[in-house]
Coordinates of C-alpha atoms in Angstrom, one line a residue:
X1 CA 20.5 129.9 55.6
X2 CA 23.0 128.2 53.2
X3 CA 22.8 125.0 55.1
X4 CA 18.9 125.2 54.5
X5 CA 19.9 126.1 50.7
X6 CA 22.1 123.1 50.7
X7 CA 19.1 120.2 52.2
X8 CA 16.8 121.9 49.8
X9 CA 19.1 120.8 46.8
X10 CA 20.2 117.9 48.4
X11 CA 16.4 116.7 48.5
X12 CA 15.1 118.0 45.2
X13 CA 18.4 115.9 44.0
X14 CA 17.6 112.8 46.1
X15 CA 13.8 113.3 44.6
X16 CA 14.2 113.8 41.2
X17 CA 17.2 110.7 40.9
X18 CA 14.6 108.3 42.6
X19 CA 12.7 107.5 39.7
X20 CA 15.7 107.1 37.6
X21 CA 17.7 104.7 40.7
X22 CA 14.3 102.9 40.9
X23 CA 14.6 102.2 36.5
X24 CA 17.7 101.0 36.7
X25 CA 17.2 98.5 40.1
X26 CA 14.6 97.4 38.7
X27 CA 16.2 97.0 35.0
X28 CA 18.5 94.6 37.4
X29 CA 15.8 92.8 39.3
X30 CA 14.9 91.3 36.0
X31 CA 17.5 90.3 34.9
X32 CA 18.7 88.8 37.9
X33 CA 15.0 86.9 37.9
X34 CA 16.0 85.9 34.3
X35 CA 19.3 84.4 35.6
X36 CA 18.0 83.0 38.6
X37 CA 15.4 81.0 36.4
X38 CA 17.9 80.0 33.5
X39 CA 19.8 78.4 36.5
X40 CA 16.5 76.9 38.2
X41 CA 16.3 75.0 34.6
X42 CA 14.1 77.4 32.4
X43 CA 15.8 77.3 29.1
X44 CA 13.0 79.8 27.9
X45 CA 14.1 82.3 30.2
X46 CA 14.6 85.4 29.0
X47 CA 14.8 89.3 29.9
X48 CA 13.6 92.8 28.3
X49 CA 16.0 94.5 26.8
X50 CA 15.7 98.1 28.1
X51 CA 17.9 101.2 26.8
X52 CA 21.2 101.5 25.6
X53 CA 23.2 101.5 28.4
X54 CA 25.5 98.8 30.3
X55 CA 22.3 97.4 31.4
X56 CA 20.9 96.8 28.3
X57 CA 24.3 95.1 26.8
X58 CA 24.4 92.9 29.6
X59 CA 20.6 91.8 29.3
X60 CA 21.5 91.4 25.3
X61 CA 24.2 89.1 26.5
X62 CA 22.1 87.2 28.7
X63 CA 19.8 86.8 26.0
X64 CA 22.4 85.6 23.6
X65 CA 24.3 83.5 26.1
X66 CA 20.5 81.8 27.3
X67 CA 19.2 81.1 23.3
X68 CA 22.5 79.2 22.8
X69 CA 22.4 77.3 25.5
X70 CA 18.9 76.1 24.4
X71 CA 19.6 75.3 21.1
X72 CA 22.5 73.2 22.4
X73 CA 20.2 71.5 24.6
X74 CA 17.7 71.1 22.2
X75 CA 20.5 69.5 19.5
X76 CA 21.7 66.9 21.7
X77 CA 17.8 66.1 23.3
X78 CA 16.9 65.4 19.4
X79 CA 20.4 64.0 18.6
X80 CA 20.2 61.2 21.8
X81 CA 16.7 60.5 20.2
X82 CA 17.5 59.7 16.6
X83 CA 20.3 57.6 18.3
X84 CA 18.2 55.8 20.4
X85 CA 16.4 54.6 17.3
X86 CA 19.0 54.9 14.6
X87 CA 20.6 52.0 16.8
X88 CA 17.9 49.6 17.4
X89 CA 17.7 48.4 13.4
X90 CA 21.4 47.3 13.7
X91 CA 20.7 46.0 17.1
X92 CA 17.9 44.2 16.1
X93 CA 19.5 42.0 13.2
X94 CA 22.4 41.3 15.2
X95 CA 20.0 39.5 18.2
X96 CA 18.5 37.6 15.3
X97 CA 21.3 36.8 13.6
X98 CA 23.3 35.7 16.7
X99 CA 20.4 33.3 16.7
X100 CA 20.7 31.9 13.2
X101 CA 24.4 31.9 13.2
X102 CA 24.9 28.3 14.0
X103 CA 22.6 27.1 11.6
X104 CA 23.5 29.7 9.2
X105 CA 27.3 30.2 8.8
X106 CA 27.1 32.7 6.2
X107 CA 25.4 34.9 8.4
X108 CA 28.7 36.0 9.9
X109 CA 29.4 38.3 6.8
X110 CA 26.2 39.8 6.9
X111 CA 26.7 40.7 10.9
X112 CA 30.4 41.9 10.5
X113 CA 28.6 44.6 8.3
X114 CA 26.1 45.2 10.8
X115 CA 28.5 45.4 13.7
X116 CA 30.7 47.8 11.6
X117 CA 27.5 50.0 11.0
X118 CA 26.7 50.4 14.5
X119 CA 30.4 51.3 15.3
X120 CA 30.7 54.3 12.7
X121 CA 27.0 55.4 14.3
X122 CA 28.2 55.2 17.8
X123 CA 32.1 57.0 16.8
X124 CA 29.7 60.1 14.2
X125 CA 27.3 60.3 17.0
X126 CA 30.6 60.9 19.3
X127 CA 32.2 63.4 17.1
X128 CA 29.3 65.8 16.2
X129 CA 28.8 66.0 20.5
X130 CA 32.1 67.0 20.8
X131 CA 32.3 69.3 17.8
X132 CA 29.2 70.5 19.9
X133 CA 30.8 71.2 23.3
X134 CA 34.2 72.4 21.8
X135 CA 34.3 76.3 21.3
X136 CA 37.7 75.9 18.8
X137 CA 39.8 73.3 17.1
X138 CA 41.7 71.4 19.2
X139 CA 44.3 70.8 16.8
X140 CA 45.5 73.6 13.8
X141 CA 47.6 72.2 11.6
X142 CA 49.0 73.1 7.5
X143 CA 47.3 70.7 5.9
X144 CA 47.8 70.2 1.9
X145 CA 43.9 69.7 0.9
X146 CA 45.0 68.0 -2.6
X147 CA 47.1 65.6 -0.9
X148 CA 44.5 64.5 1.7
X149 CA 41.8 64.0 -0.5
X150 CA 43.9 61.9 -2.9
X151 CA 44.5 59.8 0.6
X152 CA 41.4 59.4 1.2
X153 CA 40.2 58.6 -2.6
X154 CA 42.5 55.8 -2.8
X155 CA 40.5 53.4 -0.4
X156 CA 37.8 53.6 -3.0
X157 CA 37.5 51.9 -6.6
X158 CA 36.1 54.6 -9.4
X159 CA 37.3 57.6 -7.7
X160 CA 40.0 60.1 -9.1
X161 CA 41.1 63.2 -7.9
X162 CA 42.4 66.4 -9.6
X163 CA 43.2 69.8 -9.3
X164 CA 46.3 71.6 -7.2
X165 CA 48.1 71.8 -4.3
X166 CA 46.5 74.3 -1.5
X167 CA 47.2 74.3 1.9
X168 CA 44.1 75.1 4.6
X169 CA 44.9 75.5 8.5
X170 CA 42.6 73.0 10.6
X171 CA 42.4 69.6 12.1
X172 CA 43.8 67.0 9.9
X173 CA 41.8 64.1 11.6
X174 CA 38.6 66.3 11.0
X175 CA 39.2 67.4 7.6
X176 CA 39.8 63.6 6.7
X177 CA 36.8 62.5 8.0
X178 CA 34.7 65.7 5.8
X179 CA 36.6 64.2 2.5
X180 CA 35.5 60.4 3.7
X181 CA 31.9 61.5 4.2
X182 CA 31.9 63.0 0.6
X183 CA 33.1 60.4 -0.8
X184 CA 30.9 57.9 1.1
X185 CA 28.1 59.5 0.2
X186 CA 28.9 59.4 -3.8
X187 CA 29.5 55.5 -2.8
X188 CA 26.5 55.2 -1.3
X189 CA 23.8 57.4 -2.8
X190 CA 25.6 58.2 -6.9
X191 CA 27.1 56.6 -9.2
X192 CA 30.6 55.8 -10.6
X193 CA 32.8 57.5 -11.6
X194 CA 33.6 59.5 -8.0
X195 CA 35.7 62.6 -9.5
X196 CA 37.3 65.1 -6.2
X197 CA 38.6 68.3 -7.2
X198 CA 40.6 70.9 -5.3
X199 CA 41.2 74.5 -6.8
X200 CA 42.0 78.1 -5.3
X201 CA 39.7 80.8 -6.1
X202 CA 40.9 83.7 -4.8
X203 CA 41.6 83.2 -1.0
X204 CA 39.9 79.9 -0.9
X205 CA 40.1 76.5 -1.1
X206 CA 37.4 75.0 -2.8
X207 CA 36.7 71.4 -2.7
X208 CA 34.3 69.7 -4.9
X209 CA 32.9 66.0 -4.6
X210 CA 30.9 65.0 -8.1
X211 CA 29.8 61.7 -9.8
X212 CA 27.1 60.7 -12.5
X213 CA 24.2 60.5 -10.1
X214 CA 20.7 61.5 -10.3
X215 CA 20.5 65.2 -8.9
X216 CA 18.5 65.5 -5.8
X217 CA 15.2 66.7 -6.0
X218 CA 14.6 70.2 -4.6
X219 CA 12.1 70.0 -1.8
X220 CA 15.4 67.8 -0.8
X221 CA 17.4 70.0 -0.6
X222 CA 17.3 72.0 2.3
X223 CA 17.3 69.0 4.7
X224 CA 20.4 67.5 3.1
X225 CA 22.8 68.8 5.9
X226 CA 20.4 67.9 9.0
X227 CA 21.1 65.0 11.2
X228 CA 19.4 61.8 10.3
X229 CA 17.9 63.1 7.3
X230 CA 17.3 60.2 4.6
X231 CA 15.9 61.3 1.2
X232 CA 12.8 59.5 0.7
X233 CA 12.8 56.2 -1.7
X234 CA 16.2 55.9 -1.1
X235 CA 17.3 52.6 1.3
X236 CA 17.0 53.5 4.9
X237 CA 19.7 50.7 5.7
X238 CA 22.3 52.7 3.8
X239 CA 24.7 55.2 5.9
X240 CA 24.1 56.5 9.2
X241 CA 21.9 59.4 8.6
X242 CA 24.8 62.0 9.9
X243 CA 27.5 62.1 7.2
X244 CA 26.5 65.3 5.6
X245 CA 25.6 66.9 8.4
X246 CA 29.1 66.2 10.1
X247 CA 30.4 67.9 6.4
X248 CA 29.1 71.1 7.2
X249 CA 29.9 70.9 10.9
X250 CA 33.5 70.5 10.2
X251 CA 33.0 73.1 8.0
X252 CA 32.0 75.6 9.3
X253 CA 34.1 75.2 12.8
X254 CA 37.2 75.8 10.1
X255 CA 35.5 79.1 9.0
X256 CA 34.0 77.6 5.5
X257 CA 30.9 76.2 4.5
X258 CA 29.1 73.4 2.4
X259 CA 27.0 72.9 0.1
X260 CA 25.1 71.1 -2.4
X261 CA 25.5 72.0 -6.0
X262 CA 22.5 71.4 -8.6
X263 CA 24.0 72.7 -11.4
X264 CA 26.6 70.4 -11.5
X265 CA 24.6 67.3 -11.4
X266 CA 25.2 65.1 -8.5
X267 CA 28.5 67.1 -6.5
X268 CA 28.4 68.9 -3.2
X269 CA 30.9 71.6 -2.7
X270 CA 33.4 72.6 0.4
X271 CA 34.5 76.2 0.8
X272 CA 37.5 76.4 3.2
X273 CA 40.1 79.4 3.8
X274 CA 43.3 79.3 2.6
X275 CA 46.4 79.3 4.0

């Protein structure tokens, strides 16, 4: 009698947990479908998130995990695209002026520019794919933020810099390169005089790059940081199209941000943490 007792229970059990086993297996089916066709080379792929449970993180995960590695694929399909024709202008004059150089001699300047154009493309395009693939610095170092922009405003002519000493933790190679594009882009784009100023506000380094340019017009604005962006009516042979965007990128992978200022005319500003 108790055995019979016993199966009974045993079955209503068994009967009652199927519907439940037969959720959650098939909660797992899908997302083992998802996985299979992320891996098969659907970058769309993406599962149901169902519940609240373990399940239900791990298909969040998978979700997570499946968007970014889209929008990385995505970054560097678009990036490879731009640089196939970012480089063909420089490529271009060089053929023809390779062709006019023995008649023309004072070609030679004009193609040391062009070949010095086409190296800082190749070494930005370089830098934002491994800024890309990298999940942290490589290098952390105390870096005095006054000191290196002052560096790096000394290669120019109508550039001063100002402010005090404040030390941020980062790559000093990257860093240098955020202050060059700055100030590049004031070269470029503004006019003269370039000031740079460094100041602390609170737990922050703040790092502003201003000069007596025209401020950008507003539809502008909002493309500013994206790669190969040119402001229309400005020259397209002027820059490489990725120096702001590279700002931002190093950036943010040293837990600040940037951005571009309108109310202080023509000046975009750095926010970094502070040592």
């Amino acid at each position: 009698m108790l055995v019979a007792v016993l199966g009974a229970v045993a079955l209503a059990v068994a009967l009652g947990a199927r519907p439940i086993v037969r959720r959650l297996t098939g909660r797992l089916e899908r997302l083992q479908h998802g996985v299979e066709s992320l891996g098969a080379g659907d970058l769309g792929a993406r599962v149901k998130v169902e519940g609240r449970d373990e399940v239900a993180r791990l298909a969040e995960s998978f979700n997570q995990a499946a968007a970014r590695i889209e929008s990385l694929i995505d970054a560097h399909k678009m990036l490879l695209a731009n640089a196939s024709h970012e480089l063909r202008t420089p490529l271009t004059r060089i053929r023809l002026g390779l062709e006019l150089v023995e008649a023309q001699p004072e070609r030679k300047a004009e193609l040391a520019r062009d070949i010095a154009e086409l190296d800082q493309l190749v070494d930005e395009i370089l830098l934002v794919s491994r800024l890309d693939a990298a999940v942290e610095l490589d290098v952390r170092e105390d870096i005095d933020l006054a000191a290196l922009a002052a560096e790096e405003c000394a290669r120019y002519d109508d550039c001063s810099v100002a402010g005090q000493s404040i030390m941020v933790r980062g790559d000093p190679m990257l860093l240098r390169r955020m202050i060059r594009n700055l100030v590049e882009n004031a070269e470029l784009y503004g006019k003269p005089p370039i000031e740079v100023t460094v100041e602390r506000q609170a737990d922050q380094a703040v790092l502003r790059v201003s000069d007596r340019g025209a401020v950008i017009d507003e539809s502008a604005r909002e493309k500013l940081f994206s790669r190969f962006y040119r402001i229309p009516g400005r020259s397209g042979s002027k820059g490489t199209g990725l120096g702001l965007a590279l700002v931002k990128q190093i950036a943010r992978r040293h837990g600040g941000d940037a951005s571009y200022d309108p109310e202080r005319g023509s000046s975009f500003t750095v926010v970094l943490p502070a040592s």
